[in-house]
XYZ file of C-alpha atoms in Angstrom:
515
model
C 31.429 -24.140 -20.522
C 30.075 -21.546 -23.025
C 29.434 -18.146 -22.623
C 27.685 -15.200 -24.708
C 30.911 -12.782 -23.653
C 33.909 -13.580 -21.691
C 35.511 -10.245 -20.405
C 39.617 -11.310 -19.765
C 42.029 -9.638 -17.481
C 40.253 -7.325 -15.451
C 40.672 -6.455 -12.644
C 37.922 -7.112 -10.811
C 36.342 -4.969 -7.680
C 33.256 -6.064 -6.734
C 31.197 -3.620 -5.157
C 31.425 -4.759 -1.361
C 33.758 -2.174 -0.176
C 35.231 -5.425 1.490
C 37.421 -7.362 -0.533
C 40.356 -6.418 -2.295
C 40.917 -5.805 -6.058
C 41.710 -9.281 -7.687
C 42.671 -10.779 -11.674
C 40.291 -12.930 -12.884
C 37.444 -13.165 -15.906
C 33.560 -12.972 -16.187
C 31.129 -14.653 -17.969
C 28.297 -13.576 -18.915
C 25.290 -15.757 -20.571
C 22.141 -13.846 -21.227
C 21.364 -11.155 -18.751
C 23.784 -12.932 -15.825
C 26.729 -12.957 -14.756
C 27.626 -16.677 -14.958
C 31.230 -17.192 -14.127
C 34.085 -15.419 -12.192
C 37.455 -17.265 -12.224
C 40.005 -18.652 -15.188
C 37.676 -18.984 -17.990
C 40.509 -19.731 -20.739
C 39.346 -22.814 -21.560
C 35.749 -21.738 -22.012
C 34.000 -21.143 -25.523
C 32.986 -17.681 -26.404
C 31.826 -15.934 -29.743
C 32.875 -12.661 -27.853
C 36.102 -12.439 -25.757
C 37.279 -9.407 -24.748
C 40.399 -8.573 -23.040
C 40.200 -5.148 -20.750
C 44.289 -5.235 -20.047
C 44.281 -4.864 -16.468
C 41.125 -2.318 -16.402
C 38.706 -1.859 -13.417
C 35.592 -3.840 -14.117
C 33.179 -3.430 -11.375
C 29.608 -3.110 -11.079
C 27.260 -0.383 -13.014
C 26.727 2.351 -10.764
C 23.772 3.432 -9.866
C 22.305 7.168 -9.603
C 19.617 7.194 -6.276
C 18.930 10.778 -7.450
C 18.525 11.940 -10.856
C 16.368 13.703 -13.221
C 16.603 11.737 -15.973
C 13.162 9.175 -16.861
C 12.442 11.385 -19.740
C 16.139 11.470 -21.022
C 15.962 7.997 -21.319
C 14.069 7.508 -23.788
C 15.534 9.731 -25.867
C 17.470 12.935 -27.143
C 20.633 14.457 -26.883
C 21.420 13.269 -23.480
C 20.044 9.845 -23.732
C 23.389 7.990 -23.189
C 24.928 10.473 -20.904
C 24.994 8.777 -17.623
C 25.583 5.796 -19.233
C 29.000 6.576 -21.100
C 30.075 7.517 -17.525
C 28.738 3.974 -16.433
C 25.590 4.377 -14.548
C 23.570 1.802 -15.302
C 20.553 1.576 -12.612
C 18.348 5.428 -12.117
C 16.032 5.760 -9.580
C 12.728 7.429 -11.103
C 10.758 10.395 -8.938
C 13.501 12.164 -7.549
C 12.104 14.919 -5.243
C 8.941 13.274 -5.322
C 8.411 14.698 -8.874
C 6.302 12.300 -10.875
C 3.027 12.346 -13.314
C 1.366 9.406 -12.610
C -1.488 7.987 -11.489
C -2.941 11.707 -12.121
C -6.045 12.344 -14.485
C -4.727 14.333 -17.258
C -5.425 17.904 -16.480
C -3.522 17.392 -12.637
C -0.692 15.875 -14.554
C -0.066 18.408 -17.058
C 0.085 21.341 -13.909
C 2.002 18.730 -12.258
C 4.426 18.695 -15.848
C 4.481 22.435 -15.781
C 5.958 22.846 -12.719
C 8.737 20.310 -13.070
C 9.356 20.942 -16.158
C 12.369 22.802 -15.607
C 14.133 19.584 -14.582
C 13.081 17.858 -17.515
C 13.355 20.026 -20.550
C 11.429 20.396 -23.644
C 9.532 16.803 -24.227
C 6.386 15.405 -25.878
C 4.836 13.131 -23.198
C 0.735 11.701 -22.771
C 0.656 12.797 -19.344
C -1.976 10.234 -19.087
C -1.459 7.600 -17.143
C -3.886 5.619 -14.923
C -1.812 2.957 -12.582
C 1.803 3.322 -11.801
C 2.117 -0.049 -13.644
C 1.000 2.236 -17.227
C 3.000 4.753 -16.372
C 5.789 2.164 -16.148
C 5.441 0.484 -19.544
C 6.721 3.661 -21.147
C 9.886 2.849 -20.634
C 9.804 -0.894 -21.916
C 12.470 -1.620 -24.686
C 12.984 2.493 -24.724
C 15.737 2.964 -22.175
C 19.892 2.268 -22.061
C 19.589 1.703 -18.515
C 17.815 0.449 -16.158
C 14.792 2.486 -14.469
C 13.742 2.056 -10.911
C 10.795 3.238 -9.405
C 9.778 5.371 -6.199
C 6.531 6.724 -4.642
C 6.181 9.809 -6.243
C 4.957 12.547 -3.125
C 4.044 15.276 -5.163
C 2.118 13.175 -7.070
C 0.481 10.835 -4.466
C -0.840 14.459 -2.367
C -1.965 16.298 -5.904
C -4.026 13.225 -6.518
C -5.611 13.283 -2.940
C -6.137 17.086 -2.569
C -4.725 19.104 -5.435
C -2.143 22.060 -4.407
C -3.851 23.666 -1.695
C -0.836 24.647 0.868
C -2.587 22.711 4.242
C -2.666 19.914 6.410
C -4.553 16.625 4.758
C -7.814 15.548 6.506
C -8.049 11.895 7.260
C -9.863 11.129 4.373
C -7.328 12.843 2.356
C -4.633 10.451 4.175
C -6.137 7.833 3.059
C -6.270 8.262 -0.488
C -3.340 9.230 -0.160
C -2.322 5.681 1.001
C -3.916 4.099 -1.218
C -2.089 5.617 -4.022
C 1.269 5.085 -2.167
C 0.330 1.152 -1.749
C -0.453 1.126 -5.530
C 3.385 2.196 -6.279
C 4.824 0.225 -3.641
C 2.680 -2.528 -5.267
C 4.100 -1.993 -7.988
C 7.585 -2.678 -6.915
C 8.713 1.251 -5.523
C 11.807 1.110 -3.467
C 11.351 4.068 -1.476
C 8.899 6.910 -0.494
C 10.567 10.100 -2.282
C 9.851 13.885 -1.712
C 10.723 17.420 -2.239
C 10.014 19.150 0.783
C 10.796 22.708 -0.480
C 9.205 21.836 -3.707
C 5.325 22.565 -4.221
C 3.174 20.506 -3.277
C 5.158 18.329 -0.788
C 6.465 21.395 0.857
C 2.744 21.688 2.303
C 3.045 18.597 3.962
C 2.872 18.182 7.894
C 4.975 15.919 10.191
C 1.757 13.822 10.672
C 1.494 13.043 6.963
C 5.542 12.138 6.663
C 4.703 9.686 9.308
C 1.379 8.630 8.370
C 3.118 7.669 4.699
C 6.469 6.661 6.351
C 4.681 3.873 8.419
C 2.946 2.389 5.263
C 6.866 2.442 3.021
C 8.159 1.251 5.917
C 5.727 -2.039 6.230
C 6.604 -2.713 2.321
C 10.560 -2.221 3.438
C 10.492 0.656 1.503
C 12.320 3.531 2.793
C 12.115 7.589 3.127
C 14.592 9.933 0.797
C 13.739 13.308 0.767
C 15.526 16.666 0.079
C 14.665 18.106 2.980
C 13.155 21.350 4.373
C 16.024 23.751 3.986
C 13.912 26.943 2.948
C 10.775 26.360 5.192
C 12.913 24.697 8.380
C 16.404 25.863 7.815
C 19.301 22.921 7.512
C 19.433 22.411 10.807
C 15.675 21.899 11.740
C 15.078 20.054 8.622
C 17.494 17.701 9.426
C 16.233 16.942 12.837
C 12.710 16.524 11.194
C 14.052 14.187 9.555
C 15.116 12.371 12.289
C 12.324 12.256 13.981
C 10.212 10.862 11.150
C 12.786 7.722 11.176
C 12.377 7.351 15.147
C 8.777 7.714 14.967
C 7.896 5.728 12.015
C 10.797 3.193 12.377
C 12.021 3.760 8.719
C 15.170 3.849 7.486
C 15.878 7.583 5.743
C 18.019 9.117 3.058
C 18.888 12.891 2.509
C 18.958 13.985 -0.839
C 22.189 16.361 -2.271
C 24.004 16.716 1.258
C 27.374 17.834 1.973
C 29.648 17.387 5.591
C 30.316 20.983 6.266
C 30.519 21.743 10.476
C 26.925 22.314 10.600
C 25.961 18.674 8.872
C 28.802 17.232 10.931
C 27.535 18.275 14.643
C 24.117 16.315 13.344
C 25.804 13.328 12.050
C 27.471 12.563 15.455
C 24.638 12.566 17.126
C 23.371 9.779 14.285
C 26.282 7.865 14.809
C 25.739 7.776 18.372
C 22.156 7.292 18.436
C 22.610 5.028 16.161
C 19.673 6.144 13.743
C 19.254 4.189 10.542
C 20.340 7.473 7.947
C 22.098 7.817 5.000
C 22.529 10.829 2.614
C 23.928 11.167 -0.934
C 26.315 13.865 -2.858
C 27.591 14.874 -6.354
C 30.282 16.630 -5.043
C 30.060 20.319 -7.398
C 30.352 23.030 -5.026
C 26.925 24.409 -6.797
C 23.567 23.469 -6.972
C 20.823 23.362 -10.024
C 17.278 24.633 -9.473
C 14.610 26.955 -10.874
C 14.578 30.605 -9.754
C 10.964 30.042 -8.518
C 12.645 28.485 -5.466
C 13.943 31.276 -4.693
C 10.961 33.442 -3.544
C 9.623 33.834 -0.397
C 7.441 30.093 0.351
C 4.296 31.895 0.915
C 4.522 33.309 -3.287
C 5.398 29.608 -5.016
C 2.092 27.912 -3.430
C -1.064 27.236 -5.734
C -0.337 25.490 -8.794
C 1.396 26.867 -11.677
C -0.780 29.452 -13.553
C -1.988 30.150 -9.631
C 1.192 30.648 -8.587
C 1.934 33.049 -11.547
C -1.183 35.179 -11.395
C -0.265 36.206 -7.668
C 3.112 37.119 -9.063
C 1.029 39.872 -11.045
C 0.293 41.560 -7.381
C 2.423 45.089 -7.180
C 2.798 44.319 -3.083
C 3.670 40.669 -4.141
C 6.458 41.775 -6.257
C 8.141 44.527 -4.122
C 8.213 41.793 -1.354
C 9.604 39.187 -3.645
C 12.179 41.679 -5.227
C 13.235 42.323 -1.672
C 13.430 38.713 -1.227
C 15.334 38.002 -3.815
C 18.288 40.598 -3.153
C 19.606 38.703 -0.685
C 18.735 35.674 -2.212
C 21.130 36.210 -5.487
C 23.902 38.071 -3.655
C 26.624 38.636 -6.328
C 24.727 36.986 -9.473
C 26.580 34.098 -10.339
C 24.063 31.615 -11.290
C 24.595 30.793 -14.775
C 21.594 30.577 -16.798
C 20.619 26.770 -17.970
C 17.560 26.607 -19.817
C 14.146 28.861 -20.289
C 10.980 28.387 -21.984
C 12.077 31.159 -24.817
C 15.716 30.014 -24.793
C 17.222 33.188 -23.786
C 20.524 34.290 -21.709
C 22.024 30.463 -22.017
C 24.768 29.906 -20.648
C 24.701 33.631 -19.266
C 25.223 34.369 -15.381
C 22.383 36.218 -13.727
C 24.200 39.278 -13.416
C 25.276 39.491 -17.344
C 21.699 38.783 -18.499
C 20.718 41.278 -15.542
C 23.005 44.211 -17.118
C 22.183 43.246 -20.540
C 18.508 44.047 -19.899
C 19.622 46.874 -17.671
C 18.004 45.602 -14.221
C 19.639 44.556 -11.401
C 19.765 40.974 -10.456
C 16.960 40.583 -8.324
C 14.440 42.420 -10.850
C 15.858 40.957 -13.623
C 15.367 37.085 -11.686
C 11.905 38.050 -10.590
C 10.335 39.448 -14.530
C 12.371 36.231 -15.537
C 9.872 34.085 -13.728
C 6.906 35.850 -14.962
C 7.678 35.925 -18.339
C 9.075 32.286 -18.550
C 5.859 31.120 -16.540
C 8.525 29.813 -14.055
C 9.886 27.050 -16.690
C 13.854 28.421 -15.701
C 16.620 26.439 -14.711
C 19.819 27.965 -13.041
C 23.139 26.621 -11.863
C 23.086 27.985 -8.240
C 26.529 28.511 -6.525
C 27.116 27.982 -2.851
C 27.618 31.055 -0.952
C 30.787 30.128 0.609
C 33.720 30.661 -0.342
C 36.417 28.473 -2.635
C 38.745 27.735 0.066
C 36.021 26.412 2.156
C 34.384 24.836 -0.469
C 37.198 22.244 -0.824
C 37.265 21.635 2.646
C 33.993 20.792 2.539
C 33.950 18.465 -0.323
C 37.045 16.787 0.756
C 35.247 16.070 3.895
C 32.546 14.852 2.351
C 34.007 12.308 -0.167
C 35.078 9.806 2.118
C 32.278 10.156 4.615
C 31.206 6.164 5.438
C 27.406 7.421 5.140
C 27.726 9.034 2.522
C 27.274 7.394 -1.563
C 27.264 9.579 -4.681
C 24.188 10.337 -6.702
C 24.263 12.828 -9.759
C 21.275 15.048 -9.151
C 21.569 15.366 -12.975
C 19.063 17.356 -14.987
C 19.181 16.102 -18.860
C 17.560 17.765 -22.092
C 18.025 21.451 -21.323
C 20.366 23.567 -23.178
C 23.304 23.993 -20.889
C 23.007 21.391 -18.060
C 25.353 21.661 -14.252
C 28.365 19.514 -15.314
C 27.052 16.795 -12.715
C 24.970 15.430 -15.378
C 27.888 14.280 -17.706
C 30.461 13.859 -14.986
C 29.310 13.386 -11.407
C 31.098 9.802 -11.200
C 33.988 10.089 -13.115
C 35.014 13.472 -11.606
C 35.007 11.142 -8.303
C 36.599 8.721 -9.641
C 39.560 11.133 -10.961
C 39.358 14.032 -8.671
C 38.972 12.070 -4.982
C 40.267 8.534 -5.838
C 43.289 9.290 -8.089
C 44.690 12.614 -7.591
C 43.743 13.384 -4.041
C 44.093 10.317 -2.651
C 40.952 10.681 -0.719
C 39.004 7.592 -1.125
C 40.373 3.690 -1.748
C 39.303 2.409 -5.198
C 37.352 -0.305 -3.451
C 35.195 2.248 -1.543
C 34.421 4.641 -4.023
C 33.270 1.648 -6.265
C 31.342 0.814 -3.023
C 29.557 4.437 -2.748
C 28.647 3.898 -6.503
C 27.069 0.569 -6.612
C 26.611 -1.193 -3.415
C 26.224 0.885 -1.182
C 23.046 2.482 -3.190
C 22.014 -1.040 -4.584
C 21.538 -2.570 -0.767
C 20.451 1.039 0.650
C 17.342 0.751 -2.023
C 16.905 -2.733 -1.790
C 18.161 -3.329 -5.334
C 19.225 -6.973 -4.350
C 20.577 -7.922 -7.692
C 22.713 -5.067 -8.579
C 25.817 -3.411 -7.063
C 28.591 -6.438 -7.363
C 30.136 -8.539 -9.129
C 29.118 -11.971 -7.906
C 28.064 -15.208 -9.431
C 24.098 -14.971 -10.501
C 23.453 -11.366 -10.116
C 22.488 -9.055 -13.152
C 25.145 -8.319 -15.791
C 25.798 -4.703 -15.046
C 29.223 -3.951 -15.623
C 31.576 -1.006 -16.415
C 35.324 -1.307 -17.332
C 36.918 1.889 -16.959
C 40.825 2.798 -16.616
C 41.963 4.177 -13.508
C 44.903 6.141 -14.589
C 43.151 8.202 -17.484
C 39.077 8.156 -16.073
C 37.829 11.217 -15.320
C 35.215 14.121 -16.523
C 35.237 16.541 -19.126
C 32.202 19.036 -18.237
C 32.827 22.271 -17.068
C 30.611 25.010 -15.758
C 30.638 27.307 -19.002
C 30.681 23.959 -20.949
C 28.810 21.198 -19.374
C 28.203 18.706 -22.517
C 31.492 17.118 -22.877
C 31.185 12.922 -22.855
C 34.072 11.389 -19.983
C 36.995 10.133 -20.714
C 38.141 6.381 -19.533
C 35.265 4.243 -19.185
C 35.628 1.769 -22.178
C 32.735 -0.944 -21.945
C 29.733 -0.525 -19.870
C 27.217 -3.554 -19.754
C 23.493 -3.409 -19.107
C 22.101 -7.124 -18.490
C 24.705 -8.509 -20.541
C 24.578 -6.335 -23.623
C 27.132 -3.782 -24.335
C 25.886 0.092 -24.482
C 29.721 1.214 -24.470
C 32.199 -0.507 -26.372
C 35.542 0.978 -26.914
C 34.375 4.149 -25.489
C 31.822 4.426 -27.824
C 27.984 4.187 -27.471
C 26.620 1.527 -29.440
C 23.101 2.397 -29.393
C 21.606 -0.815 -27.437
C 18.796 -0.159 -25.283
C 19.202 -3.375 -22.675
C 17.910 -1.290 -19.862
C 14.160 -2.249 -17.731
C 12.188 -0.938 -15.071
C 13.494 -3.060 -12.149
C 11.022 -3.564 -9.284
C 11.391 -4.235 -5.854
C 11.125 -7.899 -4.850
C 8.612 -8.391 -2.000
């Protein structure tokens, strides 16, 4: 037997949640893994011995912002040196393409403050051109969704109503197109413009058509429109009436969430949500005014703001909104108040928070990006997140935003802070389930049926990482700090971390749904 790399001595867990840690080597020819057992005898130019380390499989991120990071920048191997090696594209629904160029760059505008200060075309055609930007480009592996906000700007721009039939149907059209083109799952932002403007009927309508592809539904929900509650039951509805499994985006397990998840267990509906486990969001400020303000698209949206009655409402809004002003200021079109919290920027212009947050969006043409605290308090906050680590519905996604100045920690340490935090020092979580939440679970929830273990034949994504030192390095008031304890993380058989260090390799492809 010969083998491009033999990796020695690990020890191996391999992504079921089922079956116990165990010693033994992998080898890997070309993209594949080829061989788990005693591989002494076998011939190797590359043998390396990992001491006893985890190896498991690459992890991969069901919700992050991070298609343009890929391809280049500061943040490029980010997620990677913390051993994510599968993203799923169009989180929220946010996505350019197919769009004629003008839609696209509104479209760009408004998401732009997840994204960060890029160079892109903006012109793409088919899903399948949009696509082959990322060929050769990328560390990791890119997998696609239906892109909501993209699929209803196409069919009827941004105007805040129900679609008419005829709308519907271009809208499925352009849903069948990415599904076609190998989309795992229907994705929205249902607080986000222009999917917040969507009706039950179209959730269903475009739920019935992901759901005959065995695609499925992932959504961040309806939390300012709905409330939690109410957008959670919407939720459930659109799985019982469209028969389609569905995914909530950035949950937690809190008492409210809780009450609702027993009544999933014992209806026994098909749902699974995701968490990074921060007790703080990341969003823009736009977000936070009343829904009726952010419709219309961007330079729309912004020339309403310019309304006297529009801003005493919205500045009324926003008091209670901000409460004590300790969102921490991430990234702005002029660069200013970085790494600030709202209230310090607020005092330094002399405003309080809520005028200060509402001239921010005017003058940044609501490109602003903020690290948004929970309200409750820190106690309760742990509770919560303890809860929530070990919930069995439950699998972690980053929610990362890349390429901004001062990014939520998530983005450089979402699955090594679980790894340290709830596996080794609280004792919250087996090894052999977290590993689970990381790459199985996600890989078979998204229909990724070549990722997420370590088994004979399946892709060569790998990470080696030590379970006494592994853990993150980001903190709120200094996010961009690289992990510590993952040593070698393999994309289809080709290192991108050796030794802890990056190499520079870009292995990674845009995966596609097998049908």
């Amino acid at each position: 037997m010969r083998f491009d790399t033999i990796i020695t001595d690990g020890n191996i867990v391999d992504g079921t949640g089922k079956q116990e840690p165990f010693v033994a080597d992998i080898g890997i020819q070309d993209d594949q893994i080829a061989a788990i057992g005693d591989l002494a005898a076998a011939e190797t130019p590359r043998r390396i011995s990992v001491n006893g380390q985890v190896v498991c499989p690459g992890f991969v991120d069901v919700h992050v912002h991070s298609e343009v990071s890929l391809l280049g920048g500061r943040d490029q191997f980010a997620a990677v040196s913390q051993g994510v090696t599968t993203h799923l594209a169009a989180p929220d629904g946010f996505g350019w393409a197919p769009l004629p160029p003008e839609q696209a760059k509104e479209l760009w505008h408004y998401t732009q403050f997840a994204y960060g200060d890029a160079e892109l075309p903006l012109n793409w055609q088919t899903p399948d051109a949009y696509l082959s930007m990322f060929d050769g480009r990328i560390p990791a592996n890119l997998y696609p969704q239906v892109p909501h906000c993209a699929v209803r700007i196409g069919a009827m721009g941004w105007d805040p109503r129900p679609a008419t039939p005829d709308e519907l149907k271009a809208m499925e059209q352009t849903t069948r197109e990415w599904l076609e083109a190998g989309a795992c799952c229907l994705c929205l932002g249902l607080d986000y413009q222009p999917s917040a403007n969507a009706d039950l009927h179209e959730l269903v309508y475009l739920s019935k058509i992901a759901a005959s592809y065995d695609a499925i539904y992932a959504a961040h929900i309806r939390y300012r429109i709905l409330g939690r509650k109410q957008a959670w039951e919407e939720t459930l509805e659109i799985a019982q009436r469209a028969g389609i499994p569905v995914h909530i985006s950035h949950e937690r397990v809190d008492d409210e969430a809780a009450d609702i998840l027993e009544r999933v267990e014992k209806e026994q509906i098909d749902l699974t949500f995701e968490s990074y486990l921060y007790p703080a969001g990341m969003t823009h400020l736009a977000m936070m005014l009343p829904m009726e303000f952010q419709t219309g698209a961007p330079a729309d949206m912004l020339a309403h703001l310019e309304d006297p009655v529009v801003r005493e409402k919205s500045v009324t809004y926003l008091r209670a909104e901000l409460r004590d002003g300790s969102q921490i200021v991430g990234y702005n079109r002029s660069g200013r108040f970085i790494g600030m919290t709202l209230a310090e920027a607020a005092e330094s212009e002399g405003k309080s928070n809520e005028e200060f947050a509402f001239d921010l969006i005017c003058e940044e043409a609501a490109i602003e990006t903020f690290v948004m605290p929970w309200a409750t308090p820190p106690e309760e906050n742990e509770r919560i997140l303890n809860q929530t680590a070990n919930h069995p519905r439950m699998m972690i996604a980053s929610d990362g935003v890349y390429n901004i100045p001062h990014p939520h920690p998530r983005s450089y340490g979402c699955f090594v802070q679980y790894l340290g935090k709830f596996v080794r020092e609280r004792q919250l979580v087996s090894l052999k389930e977290a590993i689970y939440k990381m790459s199985g679970f996600p890989a078979e929830r998204f229909r990724l049926h070549d990722r997420g273990r370590i088994s004979q034949g399946l892709a060569a994504d790998i990470v080696v990482f030590d379970p006494e030192t592994v853990a993150d390095r980001s903190t709120w008031f200094d996010p961009v700090q690289s992990p510590v304890g993952v040593n070698w993380v393999f994309v289809n058989g080709v290192s991108v971390v050796e030794d802890g260090n990056v190499t520079g390799q870009l292995p990674g492809r845009v995966l596609r749904q097998r049908r």
